[in-house]
Coordinates of N, CA and C in Angstrom, one line a residue:
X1 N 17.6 -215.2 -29.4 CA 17.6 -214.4 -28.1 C 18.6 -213.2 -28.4
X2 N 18.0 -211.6 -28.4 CA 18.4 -210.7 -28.2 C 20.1 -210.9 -27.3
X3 N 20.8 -210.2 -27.7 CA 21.9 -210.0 -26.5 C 23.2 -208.9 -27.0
X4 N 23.5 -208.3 -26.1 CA 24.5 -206.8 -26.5 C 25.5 -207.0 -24.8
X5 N 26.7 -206.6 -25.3 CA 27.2 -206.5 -24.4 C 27.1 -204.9 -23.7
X6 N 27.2 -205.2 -22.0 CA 26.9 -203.9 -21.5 C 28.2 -203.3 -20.8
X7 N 28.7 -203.9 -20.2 CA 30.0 -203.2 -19.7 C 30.6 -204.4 -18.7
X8 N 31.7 -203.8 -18.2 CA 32.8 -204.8 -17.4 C 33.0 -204.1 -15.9
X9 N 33.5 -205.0 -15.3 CA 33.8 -204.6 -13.8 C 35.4 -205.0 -13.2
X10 N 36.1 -204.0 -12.8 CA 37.3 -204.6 -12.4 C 37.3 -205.0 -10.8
X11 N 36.4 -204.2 -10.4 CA 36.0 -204.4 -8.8 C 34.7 -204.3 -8.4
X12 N 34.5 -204.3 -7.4 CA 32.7 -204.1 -6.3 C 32.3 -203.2 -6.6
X13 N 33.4 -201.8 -7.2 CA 32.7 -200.4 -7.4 C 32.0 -200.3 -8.9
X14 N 32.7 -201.2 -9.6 CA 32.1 -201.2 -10.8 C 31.0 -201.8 -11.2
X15 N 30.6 -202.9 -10.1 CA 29.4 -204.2 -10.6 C 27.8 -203.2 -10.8
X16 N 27.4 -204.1 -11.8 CA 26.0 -203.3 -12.5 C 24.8 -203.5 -11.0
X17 N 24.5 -202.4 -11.2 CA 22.7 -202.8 -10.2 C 21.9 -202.7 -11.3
X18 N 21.1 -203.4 -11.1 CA 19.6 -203.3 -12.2 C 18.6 -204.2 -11.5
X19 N 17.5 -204.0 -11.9 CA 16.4 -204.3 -11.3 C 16.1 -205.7 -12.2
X20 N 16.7 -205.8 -13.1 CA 16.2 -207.2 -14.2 C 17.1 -208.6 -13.4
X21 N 16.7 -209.9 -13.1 CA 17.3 -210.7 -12.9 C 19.0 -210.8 -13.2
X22 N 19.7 -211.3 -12.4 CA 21.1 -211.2 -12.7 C 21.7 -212.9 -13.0
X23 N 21.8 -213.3 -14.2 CA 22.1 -214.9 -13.7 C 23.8 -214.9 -14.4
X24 N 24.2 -215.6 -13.2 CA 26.2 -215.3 -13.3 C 26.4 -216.8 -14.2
X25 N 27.7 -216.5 -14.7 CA 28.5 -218.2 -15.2 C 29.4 -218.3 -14.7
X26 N 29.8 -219.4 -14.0 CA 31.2 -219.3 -13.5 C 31.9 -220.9 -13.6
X27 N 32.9 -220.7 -13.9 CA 33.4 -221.8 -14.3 C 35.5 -221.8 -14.4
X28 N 35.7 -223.3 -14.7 CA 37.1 -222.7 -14.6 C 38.1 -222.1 -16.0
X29 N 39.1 -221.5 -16.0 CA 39.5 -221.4 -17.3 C 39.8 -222.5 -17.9
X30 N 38.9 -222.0 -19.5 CA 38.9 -222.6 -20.7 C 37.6 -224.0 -20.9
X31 N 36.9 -223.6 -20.0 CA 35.7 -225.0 -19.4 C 34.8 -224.1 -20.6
X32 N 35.0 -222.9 -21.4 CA 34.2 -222.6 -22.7 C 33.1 -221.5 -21.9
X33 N 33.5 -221.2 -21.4 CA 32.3 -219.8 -20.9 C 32.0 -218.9 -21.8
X34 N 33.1 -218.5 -22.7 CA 32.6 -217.5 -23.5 C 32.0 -218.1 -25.0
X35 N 31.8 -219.7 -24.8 CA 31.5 -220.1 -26.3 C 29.8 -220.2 -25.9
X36 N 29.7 -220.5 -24.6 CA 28.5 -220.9 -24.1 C 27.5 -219.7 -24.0
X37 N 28.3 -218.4 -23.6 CA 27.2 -217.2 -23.9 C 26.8 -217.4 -25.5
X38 N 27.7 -217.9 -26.1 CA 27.5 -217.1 -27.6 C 26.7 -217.7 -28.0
X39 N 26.8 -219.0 -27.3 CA 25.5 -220.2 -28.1 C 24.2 -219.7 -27.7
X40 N 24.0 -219.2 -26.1 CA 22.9 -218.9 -25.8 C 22.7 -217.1 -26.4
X41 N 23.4 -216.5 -27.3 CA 22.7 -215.2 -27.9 C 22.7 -215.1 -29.3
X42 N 23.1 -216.7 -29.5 CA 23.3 -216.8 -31.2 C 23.9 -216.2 -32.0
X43 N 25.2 -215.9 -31.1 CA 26.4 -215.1 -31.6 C 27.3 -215.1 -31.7
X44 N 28.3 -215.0 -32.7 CA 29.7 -216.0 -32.5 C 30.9 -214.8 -31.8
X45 N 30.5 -213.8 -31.5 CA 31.8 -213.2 -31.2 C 31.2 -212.2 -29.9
X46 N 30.3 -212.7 -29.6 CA 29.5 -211.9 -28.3 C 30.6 -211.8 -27.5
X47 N 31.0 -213.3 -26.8 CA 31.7 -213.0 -25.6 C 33.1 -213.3 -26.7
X48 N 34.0 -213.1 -26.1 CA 35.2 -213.3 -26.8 C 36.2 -214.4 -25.9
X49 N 36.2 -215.5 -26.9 CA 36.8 -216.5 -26.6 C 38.2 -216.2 -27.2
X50 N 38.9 -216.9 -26.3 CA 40.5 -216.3 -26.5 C 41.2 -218.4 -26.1
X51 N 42.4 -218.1 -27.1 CA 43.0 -220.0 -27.0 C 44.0 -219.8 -26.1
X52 N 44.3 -218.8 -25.3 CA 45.1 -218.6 -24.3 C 43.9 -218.8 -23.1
X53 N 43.9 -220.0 -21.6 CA 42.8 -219.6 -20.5 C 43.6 -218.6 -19.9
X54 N 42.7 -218.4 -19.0 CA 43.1 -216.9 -18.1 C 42.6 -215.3 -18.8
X55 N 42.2 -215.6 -19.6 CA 42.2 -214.3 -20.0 C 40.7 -213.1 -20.0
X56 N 40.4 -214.0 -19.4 CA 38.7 -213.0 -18.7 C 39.2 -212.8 -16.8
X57 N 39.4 -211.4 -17.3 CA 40.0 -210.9 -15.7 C 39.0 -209.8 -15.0
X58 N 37.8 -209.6 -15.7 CA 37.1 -208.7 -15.1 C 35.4 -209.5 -14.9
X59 N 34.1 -208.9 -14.5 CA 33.1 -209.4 -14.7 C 32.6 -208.8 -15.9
X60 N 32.1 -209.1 -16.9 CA 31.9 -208.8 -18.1 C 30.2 -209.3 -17.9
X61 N 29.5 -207.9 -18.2 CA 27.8 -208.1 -18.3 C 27.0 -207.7 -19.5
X62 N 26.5 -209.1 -20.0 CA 26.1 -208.6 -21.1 C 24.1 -208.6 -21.1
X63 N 23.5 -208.0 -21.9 CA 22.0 -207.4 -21.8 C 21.2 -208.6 -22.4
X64 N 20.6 -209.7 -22.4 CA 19.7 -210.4 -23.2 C 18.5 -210.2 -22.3
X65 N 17.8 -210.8 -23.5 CA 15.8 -210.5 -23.4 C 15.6 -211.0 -21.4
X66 N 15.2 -209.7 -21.1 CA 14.8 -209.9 -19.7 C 15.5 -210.7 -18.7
X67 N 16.5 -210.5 -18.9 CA 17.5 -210.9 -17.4 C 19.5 -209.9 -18.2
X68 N 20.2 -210.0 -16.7 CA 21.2 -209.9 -17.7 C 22.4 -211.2 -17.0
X69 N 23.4 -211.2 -18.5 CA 24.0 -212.2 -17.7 C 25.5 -211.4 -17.3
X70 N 25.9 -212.1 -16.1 CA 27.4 -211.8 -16.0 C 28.3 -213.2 -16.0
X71 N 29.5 -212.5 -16.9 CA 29.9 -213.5 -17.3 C 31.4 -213.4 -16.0
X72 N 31.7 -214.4 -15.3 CA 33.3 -214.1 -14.2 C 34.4 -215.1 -14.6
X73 N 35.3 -214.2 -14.3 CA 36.6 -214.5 -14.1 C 36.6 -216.1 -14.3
X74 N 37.3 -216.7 -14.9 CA 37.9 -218.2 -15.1 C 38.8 -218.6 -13.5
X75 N 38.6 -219.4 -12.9 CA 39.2 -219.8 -11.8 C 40.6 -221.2 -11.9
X76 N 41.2 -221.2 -11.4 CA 42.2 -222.7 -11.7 C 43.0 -222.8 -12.9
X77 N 43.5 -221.2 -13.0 CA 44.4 -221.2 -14.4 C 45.8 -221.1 -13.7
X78 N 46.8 -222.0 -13.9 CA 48.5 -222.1 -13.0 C 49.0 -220.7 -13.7
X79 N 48.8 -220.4 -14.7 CA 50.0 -219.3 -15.6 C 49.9 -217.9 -15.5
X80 N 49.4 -217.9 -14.1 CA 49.4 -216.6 -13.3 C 49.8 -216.3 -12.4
X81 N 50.3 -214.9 -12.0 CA 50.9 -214.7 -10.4 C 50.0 -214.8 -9.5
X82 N 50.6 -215.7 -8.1 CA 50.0 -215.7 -6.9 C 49.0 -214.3 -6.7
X83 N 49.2 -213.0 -7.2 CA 49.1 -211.8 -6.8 C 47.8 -211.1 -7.7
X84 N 47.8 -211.9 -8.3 CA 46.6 -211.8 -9.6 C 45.5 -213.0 -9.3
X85 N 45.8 -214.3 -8.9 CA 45.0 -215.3 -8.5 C 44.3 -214.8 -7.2
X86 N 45.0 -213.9 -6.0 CA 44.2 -213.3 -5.3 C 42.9 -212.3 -5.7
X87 N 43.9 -211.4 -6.6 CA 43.2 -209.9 -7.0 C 41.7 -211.2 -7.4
X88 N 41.5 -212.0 -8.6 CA 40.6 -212.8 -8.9 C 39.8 -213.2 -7.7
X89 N 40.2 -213.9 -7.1 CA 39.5 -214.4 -5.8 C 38.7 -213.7 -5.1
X90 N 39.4 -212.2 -5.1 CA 38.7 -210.8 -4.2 C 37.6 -210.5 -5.0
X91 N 38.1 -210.5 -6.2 CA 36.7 -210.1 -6.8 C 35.2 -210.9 -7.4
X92 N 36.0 -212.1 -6.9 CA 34.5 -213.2 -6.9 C 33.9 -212.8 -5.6
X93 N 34.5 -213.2 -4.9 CA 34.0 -213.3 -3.0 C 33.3 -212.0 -3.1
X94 N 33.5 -210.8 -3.5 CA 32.9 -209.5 -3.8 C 31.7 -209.5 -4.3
X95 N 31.8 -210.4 -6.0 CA 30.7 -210.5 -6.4 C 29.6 -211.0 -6.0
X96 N 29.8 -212.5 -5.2 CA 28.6 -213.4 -4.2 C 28.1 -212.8 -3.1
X97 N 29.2 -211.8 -3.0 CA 28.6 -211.3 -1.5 C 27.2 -210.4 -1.8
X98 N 27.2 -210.2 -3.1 CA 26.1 -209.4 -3.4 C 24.5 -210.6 -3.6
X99 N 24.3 -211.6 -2.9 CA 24.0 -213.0 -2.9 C 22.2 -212.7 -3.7
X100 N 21.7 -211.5 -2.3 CA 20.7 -211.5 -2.6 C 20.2 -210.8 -4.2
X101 N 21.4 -210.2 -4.7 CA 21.4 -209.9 -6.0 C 21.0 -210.8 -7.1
X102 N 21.8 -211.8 -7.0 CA 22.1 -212.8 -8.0 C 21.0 -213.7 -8.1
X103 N 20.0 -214.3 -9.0 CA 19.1 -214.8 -9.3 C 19.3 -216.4 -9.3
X104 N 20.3 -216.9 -10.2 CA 21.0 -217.6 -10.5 C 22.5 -218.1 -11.1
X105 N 22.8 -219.4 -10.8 CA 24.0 -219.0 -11.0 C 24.4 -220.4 -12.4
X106 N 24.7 -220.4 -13.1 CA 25.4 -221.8 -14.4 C 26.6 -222.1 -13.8
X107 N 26.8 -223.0 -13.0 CA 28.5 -223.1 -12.5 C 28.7 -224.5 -14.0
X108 N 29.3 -224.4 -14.9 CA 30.0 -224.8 -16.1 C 31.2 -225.7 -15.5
X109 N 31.3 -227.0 -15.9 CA 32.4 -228.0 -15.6 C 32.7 -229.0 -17.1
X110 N 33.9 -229.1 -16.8 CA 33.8 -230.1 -18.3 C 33.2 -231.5 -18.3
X111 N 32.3 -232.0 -18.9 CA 31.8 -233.5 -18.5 C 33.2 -234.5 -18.9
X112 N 33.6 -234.1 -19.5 CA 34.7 -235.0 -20.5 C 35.6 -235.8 -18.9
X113 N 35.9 -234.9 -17.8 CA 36.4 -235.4 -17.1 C 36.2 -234.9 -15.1
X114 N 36.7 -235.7 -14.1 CA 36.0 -235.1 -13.1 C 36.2 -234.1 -12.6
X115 N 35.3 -233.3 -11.3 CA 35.7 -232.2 -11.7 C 36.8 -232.0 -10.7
X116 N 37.4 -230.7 -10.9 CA 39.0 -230.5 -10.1 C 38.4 -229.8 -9.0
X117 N 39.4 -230.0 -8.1 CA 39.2 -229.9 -6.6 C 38.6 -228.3 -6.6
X118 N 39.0 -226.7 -7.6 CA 38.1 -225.9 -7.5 C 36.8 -226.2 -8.2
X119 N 36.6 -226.6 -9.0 CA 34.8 -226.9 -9.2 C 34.1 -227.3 -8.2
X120 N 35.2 -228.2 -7.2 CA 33.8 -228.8 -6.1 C 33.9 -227.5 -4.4
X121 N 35.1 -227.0 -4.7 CA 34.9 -225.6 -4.1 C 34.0 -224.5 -4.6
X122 N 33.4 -224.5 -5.6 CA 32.4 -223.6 -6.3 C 31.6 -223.6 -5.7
X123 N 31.2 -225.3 -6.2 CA 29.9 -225.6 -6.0 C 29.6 -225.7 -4.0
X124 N 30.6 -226.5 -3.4 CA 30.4 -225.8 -2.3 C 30.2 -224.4 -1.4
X125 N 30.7 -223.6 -2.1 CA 30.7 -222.1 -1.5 C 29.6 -221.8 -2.2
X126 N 28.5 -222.4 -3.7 CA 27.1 -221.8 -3.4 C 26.2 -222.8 -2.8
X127 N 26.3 -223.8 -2.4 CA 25.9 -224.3 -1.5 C 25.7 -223.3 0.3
X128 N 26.6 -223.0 0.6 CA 26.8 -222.5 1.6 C 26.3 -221.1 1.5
X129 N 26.4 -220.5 0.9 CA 25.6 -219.0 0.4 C 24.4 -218.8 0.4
X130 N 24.2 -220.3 -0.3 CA 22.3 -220.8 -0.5 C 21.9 -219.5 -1.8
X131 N 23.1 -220.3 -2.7 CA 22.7 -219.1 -3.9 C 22.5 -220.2 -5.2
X132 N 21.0 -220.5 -5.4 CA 20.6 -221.6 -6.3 C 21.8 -221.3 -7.6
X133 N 21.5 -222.3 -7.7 CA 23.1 -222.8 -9.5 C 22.0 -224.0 -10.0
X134 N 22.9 -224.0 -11.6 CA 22.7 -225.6 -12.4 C 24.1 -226.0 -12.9
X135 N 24.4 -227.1 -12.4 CA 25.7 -227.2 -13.1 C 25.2 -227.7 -14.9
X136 N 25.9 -226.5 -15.5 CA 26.2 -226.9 -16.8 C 27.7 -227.5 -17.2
X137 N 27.3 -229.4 -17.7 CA 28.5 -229.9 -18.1 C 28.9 -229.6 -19.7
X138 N 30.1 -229.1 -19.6 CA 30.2 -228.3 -21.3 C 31.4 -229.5 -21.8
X139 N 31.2 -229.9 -23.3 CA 31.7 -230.4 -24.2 C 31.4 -231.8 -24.0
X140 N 29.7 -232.2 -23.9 CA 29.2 -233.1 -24.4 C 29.4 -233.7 -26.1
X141 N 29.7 -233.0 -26.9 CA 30.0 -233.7 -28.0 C 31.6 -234.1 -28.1
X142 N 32.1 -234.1 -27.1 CA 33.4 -234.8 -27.1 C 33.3 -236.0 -26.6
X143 N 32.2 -236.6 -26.2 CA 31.8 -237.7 -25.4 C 31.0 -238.4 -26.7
X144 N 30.9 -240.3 -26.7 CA 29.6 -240.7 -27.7 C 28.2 -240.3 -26.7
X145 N 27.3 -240.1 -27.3 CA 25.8 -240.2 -27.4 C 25.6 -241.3 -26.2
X146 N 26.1 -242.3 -26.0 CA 25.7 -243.3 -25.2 C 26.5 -243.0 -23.7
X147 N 27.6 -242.0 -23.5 CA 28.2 -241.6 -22.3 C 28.4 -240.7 -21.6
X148 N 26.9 -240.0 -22.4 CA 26.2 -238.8 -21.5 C 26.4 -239.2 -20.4
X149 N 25.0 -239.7 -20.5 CA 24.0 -239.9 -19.1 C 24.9 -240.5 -17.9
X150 N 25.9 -241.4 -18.0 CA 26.9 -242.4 -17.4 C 27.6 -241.1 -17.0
X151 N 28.2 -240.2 -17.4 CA 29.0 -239.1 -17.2 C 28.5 -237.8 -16.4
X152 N 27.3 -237.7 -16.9 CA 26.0 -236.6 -16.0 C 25.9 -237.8 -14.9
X153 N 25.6 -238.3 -14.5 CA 25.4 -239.2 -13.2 C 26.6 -238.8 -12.2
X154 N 27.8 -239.3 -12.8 CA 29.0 -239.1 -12.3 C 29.3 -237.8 -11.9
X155 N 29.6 -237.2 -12.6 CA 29.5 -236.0 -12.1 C 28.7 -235.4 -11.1
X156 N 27.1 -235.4 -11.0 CA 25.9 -235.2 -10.4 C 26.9 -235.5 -8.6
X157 N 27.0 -236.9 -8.6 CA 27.8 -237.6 -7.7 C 28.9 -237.0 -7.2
X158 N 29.6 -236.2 -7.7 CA 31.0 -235.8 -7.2 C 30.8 -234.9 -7.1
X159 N 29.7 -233.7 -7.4 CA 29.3 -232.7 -6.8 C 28.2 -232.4 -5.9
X160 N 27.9 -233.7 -5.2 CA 26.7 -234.0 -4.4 C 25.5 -232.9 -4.6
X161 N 25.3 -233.2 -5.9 CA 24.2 -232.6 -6.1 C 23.3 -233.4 -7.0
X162 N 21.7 -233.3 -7.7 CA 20.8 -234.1 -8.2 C 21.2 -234.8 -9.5
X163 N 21.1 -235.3 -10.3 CA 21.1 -235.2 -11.5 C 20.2 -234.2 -12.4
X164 N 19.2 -234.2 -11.9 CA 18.5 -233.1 -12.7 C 19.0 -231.7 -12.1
X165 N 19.6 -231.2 -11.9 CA 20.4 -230.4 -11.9 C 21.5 -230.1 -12.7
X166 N 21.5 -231.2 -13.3 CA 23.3 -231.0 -14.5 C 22.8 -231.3 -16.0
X167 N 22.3 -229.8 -16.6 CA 22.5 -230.3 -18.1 C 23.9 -230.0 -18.5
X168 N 23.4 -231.4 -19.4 CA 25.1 -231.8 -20.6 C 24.9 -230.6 -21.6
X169 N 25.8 -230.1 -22.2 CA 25.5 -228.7 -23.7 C 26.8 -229.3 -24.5
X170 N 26.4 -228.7 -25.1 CA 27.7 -229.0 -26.1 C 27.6 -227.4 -27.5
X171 N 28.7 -226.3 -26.7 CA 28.1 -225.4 -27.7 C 28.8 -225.4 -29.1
X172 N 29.2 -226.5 -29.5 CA 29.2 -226.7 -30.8 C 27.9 -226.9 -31.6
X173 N 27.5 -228.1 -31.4 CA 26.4 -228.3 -31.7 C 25.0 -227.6 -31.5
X174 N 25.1 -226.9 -30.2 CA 23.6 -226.4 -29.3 C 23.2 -228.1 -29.4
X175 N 23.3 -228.7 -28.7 CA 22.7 -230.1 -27.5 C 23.1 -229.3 -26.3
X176 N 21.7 -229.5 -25.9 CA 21.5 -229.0 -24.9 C 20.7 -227.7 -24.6
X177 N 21.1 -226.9 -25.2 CA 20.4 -225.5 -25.7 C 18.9 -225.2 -24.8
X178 N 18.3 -226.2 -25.2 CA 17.2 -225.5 -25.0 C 16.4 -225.4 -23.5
X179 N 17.2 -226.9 -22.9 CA 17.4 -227.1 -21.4 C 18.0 -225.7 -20.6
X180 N 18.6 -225.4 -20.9 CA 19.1 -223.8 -20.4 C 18.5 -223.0 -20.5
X181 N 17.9 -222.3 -21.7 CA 17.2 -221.1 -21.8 C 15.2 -221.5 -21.3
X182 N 15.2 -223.2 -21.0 CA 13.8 -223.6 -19.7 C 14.5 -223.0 -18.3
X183 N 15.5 -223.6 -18.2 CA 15.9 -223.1 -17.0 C 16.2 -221.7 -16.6
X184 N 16.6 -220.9 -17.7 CA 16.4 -219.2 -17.8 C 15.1 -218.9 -17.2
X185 N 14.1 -219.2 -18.5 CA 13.1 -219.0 -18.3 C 11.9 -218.9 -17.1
X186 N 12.5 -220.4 -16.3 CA 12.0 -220.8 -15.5 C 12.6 -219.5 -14.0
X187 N 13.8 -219.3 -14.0 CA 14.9 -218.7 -13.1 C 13.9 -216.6 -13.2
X188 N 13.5 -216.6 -14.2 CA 13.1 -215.3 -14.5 C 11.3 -215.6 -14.0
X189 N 10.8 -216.0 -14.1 CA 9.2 -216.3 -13.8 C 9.4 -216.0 -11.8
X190 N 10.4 -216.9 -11.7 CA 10.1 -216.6 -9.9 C 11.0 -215.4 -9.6
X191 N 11.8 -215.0 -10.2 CA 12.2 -213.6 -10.1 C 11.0 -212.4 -9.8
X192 N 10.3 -212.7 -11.3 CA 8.9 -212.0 -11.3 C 8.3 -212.1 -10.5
X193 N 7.6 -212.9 -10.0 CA 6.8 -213.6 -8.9 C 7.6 -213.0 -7.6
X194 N 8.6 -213.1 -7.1 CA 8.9 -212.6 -6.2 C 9.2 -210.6 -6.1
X195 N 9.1 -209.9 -7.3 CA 8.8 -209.0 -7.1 C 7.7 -208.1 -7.4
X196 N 7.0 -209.3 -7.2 CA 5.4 -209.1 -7.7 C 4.9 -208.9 -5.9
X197 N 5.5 -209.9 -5.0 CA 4.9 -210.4 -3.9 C 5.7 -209.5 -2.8
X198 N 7.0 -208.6 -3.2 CA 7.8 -207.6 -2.3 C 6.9 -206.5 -2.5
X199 N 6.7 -206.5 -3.9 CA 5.4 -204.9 -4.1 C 4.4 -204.9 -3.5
X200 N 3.4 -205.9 -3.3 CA 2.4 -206.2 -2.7 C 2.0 -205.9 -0.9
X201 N 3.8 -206.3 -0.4 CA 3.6 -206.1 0.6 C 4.2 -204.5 1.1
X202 N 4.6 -203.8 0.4 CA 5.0 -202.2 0.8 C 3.4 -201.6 0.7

């Protein structure tokens, strides 16, 4: 899969319009958001993973085959000022407010353990938006093979949502891989389809 990075946003004034599907990641710091683009563009330095969390402070949008993705801010990092944990906050609430924009969303949690009281704030606030997501559980290969599924359940459960809704990945390996880019896939067809059927009607 094609992918180039396109530009960054510090605020609402800067966020991209385009007419191509928008599907966001959001997750908390160091839950591997920037390993997980890379896995899905087949690139190792696409997004730039840093061993410090906190350090993705803007929306960073990058171009792959027929959608684009935005990658946001890390949420639930302590080693920041109250004053910067805001500025962050302002500019998420900014970014969802653009709801009807957003196509879909990867809200990323670690399976390895449950999730923290902002993951299930996430996933609540797109619940309430009514802004479709899949939770992707990241660093399945830190788990055995037999403590997926026991762990995807669990999780599924604490974020009162389906199980089929939660693929496990592991972007070491790519497990998981290809469940994502169906769900891309699938997230871009009704995109189409829905502006096939807005044209239709002007």
């Amino acid at each position: 899969m094609q992918a180039r990075f396109l530009t960054s946003a510090a605020d609402k004034k800067g966020f991209l319009q385009t007419e191509q599907p928008v599907i966001a990641v959001s997750g908390r710091s160091n839950v591997g958001k920037s390993s997980f683009i890379n896995m899905l563009a087949n690139q190792k330095k696409l997004a730039r993973a840093s061993a410090e969390p906190g350090r993705t402070r803007l929306v960073n949008y990058f171009q792959f085959d027929g959608f684009v993705l935005a990658d946001l801010p890390g949420y639930g990092f302590a080693r920041v000022s109250a004053a910067e944990k805001q500025r962050w906050a302002r500019l998420l609430d900014d970014f969802f407010a653009q709801e009807s924009a957003i196509a879909h969303v990867f809200a990323l949690v670690d399976l390895r353990h449950p999730p923290s009281a902002d993951d299930k704030t996430m996933i609540e606030f797109l619940y309430a938006r009514r802004i479709p997501f899949t939770v992707v559980a990241t660093k399945a290969d830190k788990l055995g093979k037999t403590r997926v599924k026991a762990a995807v359940r669990a999780l599924a459960a604490a974020l009162s949502t389906g199980e089929g809704n939660v693929i496990a990945v592991s972007n070491q390996t790519g497990f998981g891989k290809d469940a994502v880019l169906a769900e891309i896939a699938r997230v871009c067809e009704n995109a189409a389809a829905e502006d096939e059927e807005e044209s239709g009607e002007e």
